[in-house]
PDB file of C-alpha atoms and ligand atoms in Angstrom:
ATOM      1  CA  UNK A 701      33.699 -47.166  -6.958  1.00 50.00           C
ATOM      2  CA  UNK A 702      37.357 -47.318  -6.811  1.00 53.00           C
ATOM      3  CA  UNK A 703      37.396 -50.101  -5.274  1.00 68.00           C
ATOM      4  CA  UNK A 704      41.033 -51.860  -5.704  1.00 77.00           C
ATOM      5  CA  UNK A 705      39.391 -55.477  -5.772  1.00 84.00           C
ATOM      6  CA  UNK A 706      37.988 -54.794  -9.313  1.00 88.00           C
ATOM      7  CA  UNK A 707      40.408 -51.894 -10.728  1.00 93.00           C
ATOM      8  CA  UNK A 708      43.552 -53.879 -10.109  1.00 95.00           C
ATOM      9  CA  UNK A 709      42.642 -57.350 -11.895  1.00 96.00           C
ATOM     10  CA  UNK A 710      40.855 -54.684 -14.864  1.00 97.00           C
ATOM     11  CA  UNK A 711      44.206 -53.213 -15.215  1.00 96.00           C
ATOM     12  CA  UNK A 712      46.367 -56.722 -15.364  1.00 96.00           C
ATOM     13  CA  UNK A 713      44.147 -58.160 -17.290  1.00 97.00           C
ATOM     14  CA  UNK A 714      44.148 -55.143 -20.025  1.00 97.00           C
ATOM     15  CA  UNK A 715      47.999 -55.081 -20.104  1.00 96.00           C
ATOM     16  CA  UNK A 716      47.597 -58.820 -21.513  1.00 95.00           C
ATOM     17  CA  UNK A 717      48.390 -59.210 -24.918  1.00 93.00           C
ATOM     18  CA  UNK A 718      44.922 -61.731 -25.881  1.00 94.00           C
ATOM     19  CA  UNK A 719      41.871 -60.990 -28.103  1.00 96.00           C
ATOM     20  CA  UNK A 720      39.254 -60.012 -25.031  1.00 98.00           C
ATOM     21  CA  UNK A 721      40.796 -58.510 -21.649  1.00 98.00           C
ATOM     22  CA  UNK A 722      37.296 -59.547 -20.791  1.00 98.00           C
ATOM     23  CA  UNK A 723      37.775 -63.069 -21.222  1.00 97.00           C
ATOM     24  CA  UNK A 724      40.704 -62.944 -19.420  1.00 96.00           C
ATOM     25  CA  UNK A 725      38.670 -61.511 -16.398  1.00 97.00           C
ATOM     26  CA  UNK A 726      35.862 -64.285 -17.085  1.00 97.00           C
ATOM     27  CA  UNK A 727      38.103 -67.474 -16.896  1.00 96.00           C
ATOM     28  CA  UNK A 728      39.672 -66.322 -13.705  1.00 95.00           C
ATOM     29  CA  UNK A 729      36.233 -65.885 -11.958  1.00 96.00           C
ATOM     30  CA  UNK A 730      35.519 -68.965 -13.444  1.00 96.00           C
ATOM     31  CA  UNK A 731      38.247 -70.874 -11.740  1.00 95.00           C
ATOM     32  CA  UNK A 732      37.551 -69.476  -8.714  1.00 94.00           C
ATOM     33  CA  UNK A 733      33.819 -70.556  -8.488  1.00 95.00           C
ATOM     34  CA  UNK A 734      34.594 -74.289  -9.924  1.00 94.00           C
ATOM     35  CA  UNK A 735      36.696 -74.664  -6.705  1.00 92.00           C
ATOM     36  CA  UNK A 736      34.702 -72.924  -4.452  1.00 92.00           C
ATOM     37  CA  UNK A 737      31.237 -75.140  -5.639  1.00 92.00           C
ATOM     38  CA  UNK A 738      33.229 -78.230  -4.883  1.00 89.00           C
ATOM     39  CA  UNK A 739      35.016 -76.672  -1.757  1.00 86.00           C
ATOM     40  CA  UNK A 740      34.050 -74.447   0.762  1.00 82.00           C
ATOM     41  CA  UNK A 741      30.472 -73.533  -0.568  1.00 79.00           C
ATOM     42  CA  UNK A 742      29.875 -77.742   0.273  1.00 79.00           C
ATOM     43  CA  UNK A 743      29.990 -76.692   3.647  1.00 80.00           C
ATOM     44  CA  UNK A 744      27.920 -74.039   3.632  1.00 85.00           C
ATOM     45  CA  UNK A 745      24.077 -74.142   3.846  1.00 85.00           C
ATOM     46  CA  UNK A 746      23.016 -71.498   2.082  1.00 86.00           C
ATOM     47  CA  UNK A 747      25.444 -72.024  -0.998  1.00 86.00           C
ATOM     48  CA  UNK A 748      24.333 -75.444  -1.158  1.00 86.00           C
ATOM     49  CA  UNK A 749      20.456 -74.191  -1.052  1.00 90.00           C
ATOM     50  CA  UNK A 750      21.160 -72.324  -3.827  1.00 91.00           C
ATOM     51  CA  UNK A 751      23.143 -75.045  -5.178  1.00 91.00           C
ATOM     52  CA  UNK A 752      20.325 -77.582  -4.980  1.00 92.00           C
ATOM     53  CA  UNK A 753      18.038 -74.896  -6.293  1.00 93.00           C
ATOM     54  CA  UNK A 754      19.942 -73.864  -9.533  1.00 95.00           C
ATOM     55  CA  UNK A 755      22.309 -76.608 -10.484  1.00 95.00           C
ATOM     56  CA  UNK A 756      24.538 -75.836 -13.121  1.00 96.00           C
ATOM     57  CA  UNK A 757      24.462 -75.627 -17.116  1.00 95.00           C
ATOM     58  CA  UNK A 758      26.300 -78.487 -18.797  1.00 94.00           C
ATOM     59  CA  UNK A 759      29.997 -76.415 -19.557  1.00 93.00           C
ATOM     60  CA  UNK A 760      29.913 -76.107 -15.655  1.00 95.00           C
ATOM     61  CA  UNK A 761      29.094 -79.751 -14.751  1.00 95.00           C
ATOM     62  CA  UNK A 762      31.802 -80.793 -17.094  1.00 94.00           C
ATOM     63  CA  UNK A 763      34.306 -78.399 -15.592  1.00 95.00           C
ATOM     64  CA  UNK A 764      32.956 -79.622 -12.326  1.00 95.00           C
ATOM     65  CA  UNK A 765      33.860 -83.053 -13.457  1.00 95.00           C
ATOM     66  CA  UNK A 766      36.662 -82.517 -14.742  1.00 94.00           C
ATOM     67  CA  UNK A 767      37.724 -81.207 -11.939  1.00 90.00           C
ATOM     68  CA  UNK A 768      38.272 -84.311 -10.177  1.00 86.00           C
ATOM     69  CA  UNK A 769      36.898 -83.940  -6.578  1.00 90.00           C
ATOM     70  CA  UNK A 770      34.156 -86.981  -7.344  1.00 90.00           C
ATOM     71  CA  UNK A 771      32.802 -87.389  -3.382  1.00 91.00           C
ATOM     72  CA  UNK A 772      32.619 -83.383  -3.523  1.00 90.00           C
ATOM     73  CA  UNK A 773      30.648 -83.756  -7.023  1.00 93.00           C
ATOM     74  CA  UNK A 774      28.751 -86.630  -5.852  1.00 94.00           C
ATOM     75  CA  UNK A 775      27.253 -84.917  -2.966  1.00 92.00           C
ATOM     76  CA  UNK A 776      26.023 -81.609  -4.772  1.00 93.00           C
ATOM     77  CA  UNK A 777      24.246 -84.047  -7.037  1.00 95.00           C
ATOM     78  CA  UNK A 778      22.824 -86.009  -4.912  1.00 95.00           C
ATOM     79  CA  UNK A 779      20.948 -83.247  -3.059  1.00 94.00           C
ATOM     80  CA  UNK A 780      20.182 -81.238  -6.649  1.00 96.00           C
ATOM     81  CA  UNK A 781      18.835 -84.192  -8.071  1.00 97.00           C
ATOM     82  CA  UNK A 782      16.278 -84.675  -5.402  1.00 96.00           C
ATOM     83  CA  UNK A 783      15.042 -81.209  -5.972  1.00 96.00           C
ATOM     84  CA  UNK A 784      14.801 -81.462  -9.268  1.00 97.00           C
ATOM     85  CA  UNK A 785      12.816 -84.770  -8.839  1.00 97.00           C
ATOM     86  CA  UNK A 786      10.742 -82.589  -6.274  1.00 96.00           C
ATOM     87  CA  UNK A 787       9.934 -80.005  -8.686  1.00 96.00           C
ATOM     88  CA  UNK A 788       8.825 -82.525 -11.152  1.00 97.00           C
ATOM     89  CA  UNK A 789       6.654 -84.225  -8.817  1.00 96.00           C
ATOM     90  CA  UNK A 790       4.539 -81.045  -8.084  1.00 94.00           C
ATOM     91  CA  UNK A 791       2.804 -82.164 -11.724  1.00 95.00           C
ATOM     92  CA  UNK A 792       1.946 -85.490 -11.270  1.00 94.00           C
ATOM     93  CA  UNK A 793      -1.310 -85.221 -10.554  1.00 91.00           C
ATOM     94  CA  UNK A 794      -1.878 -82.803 -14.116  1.00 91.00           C
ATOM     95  CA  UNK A 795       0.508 -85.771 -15.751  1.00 92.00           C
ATOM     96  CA  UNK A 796      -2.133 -88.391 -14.408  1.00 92.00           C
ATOM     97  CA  UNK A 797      -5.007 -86.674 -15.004  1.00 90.00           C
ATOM     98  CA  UNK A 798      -3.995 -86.385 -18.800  1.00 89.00           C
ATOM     99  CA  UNK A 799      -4.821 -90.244 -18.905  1.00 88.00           C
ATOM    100  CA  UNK A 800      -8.858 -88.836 -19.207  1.00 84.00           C
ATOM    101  CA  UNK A 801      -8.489 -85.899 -21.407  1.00 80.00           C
ATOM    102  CA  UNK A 802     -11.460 -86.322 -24.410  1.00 80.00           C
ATOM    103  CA  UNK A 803     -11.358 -84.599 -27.824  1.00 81.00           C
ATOM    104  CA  UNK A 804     -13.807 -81.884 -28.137  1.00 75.00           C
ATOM    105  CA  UNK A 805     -14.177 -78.405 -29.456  1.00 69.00           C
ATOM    106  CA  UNK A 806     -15.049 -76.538 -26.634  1.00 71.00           C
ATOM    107  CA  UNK A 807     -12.979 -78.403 -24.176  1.00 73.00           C
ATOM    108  CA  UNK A 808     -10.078 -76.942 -22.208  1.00 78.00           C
ATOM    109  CA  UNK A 809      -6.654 -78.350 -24.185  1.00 85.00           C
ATOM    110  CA  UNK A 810      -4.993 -79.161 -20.733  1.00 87.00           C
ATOM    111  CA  UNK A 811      -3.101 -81.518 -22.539  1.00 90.00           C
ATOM    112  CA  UNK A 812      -1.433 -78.781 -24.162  1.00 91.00           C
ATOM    113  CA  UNK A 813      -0.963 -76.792 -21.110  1.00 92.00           C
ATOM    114  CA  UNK A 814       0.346 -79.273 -19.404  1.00 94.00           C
ATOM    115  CA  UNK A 815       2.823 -79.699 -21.979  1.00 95.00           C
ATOM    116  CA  UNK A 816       3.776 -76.008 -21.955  1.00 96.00           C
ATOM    117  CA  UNK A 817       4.270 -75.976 -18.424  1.00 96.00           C
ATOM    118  CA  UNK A 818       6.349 -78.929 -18.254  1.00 97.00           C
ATOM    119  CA  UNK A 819       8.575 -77.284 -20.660  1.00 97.00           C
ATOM    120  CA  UNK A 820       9.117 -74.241 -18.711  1.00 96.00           C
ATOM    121  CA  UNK A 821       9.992 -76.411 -15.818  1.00 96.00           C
ATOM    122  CA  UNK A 822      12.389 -78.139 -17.510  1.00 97.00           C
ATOM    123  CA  UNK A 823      13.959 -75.014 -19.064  1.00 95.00           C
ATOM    124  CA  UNK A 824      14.771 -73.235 -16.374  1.00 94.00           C
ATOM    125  CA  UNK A 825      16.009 -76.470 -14.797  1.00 94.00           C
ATOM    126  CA  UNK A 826      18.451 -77.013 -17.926  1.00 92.00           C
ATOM    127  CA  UNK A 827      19.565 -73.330 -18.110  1.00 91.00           C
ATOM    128  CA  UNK A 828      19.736 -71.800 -14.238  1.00 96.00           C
ATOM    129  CA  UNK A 829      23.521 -71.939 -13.257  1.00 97.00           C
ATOM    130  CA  UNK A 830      24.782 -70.943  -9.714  1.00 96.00           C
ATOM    131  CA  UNK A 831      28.432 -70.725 -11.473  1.00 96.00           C
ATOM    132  CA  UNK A 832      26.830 -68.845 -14.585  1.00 97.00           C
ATOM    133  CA  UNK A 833      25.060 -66.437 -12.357  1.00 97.00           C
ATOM    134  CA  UNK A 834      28.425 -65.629  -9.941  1.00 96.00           C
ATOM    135  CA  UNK A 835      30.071 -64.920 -13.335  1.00 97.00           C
ATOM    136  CA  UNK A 836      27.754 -62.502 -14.932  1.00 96.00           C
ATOM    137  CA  UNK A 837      27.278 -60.457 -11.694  1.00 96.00           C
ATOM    138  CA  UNK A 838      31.015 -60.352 -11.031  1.00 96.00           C
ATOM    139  CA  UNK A 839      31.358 -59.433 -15.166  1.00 97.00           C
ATOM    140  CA  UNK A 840      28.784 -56.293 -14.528  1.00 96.00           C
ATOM    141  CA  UNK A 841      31.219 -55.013 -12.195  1.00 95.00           C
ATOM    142  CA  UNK A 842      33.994 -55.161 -14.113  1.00 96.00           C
ATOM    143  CA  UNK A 843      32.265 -53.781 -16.959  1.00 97.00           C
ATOM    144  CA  UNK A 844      31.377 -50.293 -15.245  1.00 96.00           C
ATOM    145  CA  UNK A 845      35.103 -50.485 -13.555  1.00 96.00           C
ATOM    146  CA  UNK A 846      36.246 -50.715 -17.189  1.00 97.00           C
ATOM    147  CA  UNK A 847      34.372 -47.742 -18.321  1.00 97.00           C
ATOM    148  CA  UNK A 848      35.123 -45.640 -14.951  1.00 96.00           C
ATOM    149  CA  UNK A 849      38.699 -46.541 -15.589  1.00 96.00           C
ATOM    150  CA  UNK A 850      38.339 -45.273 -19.398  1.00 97.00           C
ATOM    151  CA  UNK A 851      36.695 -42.337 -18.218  1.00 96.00           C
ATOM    152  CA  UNK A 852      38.937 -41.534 -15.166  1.00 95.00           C
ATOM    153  CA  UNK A 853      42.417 -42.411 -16.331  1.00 96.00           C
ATOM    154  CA  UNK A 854      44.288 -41.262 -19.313  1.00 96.00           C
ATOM    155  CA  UNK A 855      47.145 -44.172 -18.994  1.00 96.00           C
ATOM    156  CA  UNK A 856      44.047 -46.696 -18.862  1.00 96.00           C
ATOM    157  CA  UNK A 857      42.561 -45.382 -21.705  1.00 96.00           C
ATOM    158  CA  UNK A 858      45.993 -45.439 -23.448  1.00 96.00           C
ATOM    159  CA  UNK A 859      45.724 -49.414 -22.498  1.00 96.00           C
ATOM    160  CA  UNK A 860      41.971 -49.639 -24.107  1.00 96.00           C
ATOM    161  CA  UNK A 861      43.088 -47.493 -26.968  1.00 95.00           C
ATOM    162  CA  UNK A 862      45.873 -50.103 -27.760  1.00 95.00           C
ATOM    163  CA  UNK A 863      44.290 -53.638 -26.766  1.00 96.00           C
ATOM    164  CA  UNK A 864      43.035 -55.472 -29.559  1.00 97.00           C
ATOM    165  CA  UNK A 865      39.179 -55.370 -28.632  1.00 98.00           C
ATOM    166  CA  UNK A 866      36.948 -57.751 -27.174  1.00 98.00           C
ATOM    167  CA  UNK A 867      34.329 -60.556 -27.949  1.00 98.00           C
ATOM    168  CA  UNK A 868      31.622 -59.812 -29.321  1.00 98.00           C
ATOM    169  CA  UNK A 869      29.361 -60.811 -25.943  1.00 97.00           C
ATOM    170  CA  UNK A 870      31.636 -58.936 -24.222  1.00 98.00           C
ATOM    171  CA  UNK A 871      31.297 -55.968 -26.936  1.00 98.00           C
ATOM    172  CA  UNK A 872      27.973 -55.727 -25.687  1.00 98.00           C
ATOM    173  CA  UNK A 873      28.323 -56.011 -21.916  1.00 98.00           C
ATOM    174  CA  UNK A 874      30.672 -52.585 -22.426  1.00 98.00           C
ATOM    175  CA  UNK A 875      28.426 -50.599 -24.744  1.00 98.00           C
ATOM    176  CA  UNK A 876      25.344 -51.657 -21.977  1.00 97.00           C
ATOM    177  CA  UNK A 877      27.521 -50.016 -19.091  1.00 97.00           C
ATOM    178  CA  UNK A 878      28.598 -47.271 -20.731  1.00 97.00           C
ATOM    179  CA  UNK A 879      25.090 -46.332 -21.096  1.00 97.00           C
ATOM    180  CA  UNK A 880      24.630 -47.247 -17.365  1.00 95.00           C
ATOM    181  CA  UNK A 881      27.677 -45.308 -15.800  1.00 94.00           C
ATOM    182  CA  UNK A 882      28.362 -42.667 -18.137  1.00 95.00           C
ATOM    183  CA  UNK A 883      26.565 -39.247 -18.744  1.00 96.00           C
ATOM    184  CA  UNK A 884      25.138 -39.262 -22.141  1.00 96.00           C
ATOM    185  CA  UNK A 885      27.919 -37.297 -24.039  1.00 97.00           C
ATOM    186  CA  UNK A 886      30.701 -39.383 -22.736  1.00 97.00           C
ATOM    187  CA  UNK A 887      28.627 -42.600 -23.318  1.00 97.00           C
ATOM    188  CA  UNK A 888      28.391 -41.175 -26.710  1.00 98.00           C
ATOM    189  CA  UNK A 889      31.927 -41.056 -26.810  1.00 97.00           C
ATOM    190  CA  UNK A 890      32.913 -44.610 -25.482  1.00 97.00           C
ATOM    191  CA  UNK A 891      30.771 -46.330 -27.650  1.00 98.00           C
ATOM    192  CA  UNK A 892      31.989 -44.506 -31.002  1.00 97.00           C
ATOM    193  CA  UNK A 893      35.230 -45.603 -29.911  1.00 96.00           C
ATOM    194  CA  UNK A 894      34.610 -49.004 -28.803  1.00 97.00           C
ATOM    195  CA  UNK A 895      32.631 -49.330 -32.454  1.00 98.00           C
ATOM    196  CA  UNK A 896      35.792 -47.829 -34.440  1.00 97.00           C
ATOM    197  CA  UNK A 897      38.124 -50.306 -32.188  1.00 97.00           C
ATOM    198  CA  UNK A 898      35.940 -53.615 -33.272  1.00 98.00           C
ATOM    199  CA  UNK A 899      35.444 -52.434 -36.669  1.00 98.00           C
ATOM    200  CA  UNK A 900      39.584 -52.334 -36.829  1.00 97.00           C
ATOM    201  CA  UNK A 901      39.897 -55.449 -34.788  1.00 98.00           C
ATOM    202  CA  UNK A 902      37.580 -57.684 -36.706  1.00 98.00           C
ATOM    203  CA  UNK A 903      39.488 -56.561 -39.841  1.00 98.00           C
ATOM    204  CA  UNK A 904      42.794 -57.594 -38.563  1.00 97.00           C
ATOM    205  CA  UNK A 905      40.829 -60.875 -37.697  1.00 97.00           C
ATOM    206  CA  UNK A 906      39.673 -60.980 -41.186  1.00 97.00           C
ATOM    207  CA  UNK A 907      42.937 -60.232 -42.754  1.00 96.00           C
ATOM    208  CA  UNK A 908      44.317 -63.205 -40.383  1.00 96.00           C
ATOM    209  CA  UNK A 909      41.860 -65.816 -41.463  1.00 96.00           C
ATOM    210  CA  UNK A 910      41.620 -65.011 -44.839  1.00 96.00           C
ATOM    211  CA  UNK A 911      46.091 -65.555 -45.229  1.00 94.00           C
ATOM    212  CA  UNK A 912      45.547 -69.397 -43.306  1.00 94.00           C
ATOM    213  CA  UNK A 913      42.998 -70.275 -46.043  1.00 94.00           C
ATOM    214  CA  UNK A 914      45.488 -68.818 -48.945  1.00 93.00           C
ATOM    215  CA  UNK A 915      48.412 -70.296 -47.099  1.00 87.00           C
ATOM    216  CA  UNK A 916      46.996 -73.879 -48.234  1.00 86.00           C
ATOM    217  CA  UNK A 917      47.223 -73.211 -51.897  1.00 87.00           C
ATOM    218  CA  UNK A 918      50.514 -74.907 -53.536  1.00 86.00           C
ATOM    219  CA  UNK A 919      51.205 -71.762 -55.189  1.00 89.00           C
ATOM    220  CA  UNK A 920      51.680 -69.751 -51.440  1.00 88.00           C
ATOM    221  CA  UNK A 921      53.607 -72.653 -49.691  1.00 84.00           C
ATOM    222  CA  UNK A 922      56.191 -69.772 -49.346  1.00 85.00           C
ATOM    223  CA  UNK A 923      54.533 -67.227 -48.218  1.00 85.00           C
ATOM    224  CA  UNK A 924      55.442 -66.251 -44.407  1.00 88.00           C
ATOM    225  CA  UNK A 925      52.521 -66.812 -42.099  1.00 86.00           C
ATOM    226  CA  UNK A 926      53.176 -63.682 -40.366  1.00 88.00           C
ATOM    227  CA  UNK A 927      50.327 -63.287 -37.737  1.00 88.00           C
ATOM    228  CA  UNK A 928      48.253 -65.722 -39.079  1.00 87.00           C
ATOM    229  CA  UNK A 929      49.427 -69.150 -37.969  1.00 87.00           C
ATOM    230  CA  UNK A 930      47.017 -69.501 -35.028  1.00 93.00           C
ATOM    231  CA  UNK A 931      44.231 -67.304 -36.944  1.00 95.00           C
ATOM    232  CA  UNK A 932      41.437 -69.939 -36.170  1.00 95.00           C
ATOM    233  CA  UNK A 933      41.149 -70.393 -32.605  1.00 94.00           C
ATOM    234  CA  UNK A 934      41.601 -66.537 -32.528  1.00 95.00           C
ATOM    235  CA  UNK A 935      39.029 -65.988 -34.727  1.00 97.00           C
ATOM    236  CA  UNK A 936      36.565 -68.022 -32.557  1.00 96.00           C
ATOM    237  CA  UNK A 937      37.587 -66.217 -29.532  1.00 96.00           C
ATOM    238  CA  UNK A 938      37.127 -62.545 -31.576  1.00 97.00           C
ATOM    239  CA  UNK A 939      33.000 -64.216 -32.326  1.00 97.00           C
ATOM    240  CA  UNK A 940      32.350 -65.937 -29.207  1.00 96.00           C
ATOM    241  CA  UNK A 941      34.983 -65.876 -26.474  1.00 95.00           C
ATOM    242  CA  UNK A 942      37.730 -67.395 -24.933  1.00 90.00           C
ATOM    243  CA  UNK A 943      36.606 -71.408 -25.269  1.00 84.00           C
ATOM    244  CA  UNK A 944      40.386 -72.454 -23.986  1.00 62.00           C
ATOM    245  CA  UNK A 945      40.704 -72.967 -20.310  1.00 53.00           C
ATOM    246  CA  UNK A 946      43.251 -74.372 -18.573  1.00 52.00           C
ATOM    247  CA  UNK A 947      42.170 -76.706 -15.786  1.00 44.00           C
ATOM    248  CA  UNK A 948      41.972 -75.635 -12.373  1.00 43.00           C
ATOM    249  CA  UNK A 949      44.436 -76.898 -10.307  1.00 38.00           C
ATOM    250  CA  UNK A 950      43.350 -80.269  -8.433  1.00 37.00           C
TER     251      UNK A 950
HETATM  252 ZN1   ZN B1396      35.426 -61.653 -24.176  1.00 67.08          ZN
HETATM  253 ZN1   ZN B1397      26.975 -72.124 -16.046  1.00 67.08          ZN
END
């Protein structure tokens, strides 16, 4: 479990003065897998398999194309598309037999289930995500290195104790692996402290946000922004995560 691939980035990215540590964590993988889907995972056959399989969700194709590789792009797309088109051709013959469904009280409503079906297929063909899916099993590991760290270390906990929390997805991905790693006292014990940290942290937020929206009364014009200048964007990235990322390099 101590594996230094995991605990070293875990312990850079907590010394990082920033909202969510987790985030942090997130937008590097991130990076990483935009290049790699448009570099060397082209080449390979099974990446691209999966690739064709799961395309991407739409923040990923628009990192991919903002990327700027457009032949790389191009080709991933091309091959995708055709399975997508595959997968929808497996119900034309329902979609063409719909053209003699009759009303009727007793009759099968395969107009309906057609419809249903068609809407799972194109659900899981909107959300599946090769780049989403690299990200979230990369994130479970450095969930349970988080709490093994917390558990383990008394200078990492010192770190934990003193960051300024996490979003509120990744709130949840640390109380769900605390309950997965840790025995049930000390998962008892990480989560009451993890609650007491985001209750604190989400006040500070508050306390933030509330001083921008006084700041733009006449009668506070004076008043020193302290901490609150940027309060917005840091209140979005307290509710939902870090939604600024730099471009990866071209
Ligand atoms: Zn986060
Ligand atoms: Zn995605």
């Amino acid at each position: 479990m101590k594996e230094k691939i995991y605990t070293i980035p875990v312990n850079e990215a907590f010394d990082k003065d920033c909202e969510c540590p987790l985030c942090h964590l997130k937008d590097e993988i991130e990076k990483t897998q935009i290049e790699y889907a448009l570099g060397a995972a082209m080449m390979e056959p099974d990446n691209r398999v999966e690739s064709n399989e799961k395309g991407f969700c739409k923040e990923h194709f628009s990192m991919l194309y903002a990327y700027q590789n457009r032949l790389g792009l191009a080709l991933v797309l091309d091959t995708h598309l055709e399975e997508i088109r595959n997968k929808l051709s497996s119900l034309d013959n329902k979609a063409k037999a719909l053209k003699n469904e009759r009303d009727g009280l007793f009759c099968k409503n395969n107009v309906k289930m057609f419809s249903e079906e068609l809407s799972s297929l194109l659900f899981n063909i909107d959300k599946s995500c090769v780049i989403c899916d690299n990200i979230n099993n990369t994130m479970e590991r450095y969930y349970d290195v988080t709490v093994y760290l917390w558990e383990k270390e008394t200078e990492f906990r010192k770190k934990f104790n003193d960051s300024k929390g996490f979003c509120l997805s990744h709130f949840n991905g640390l109380s769900r692996a605390a309950v997965r790693y840790l025995n049930r006292a000390k998962a008892g014990e990480f989560i009451a402290d993890l609650c007491k940290k985001q209750k604190d942290e989400l006040q500070r937020i508050q306390a933030d946000i509330h001083k921008f929206t006084l700041k733009f009364d006449y009668k506070n014009k004076d008043m020193e922004w302290g901490t609150a200048k940027d309060a917005p964007i840091r209140t979005i990235e307290k509710i939902v995560g870090q939604i600024s990322s730099d471009k990866p390099k071209e």
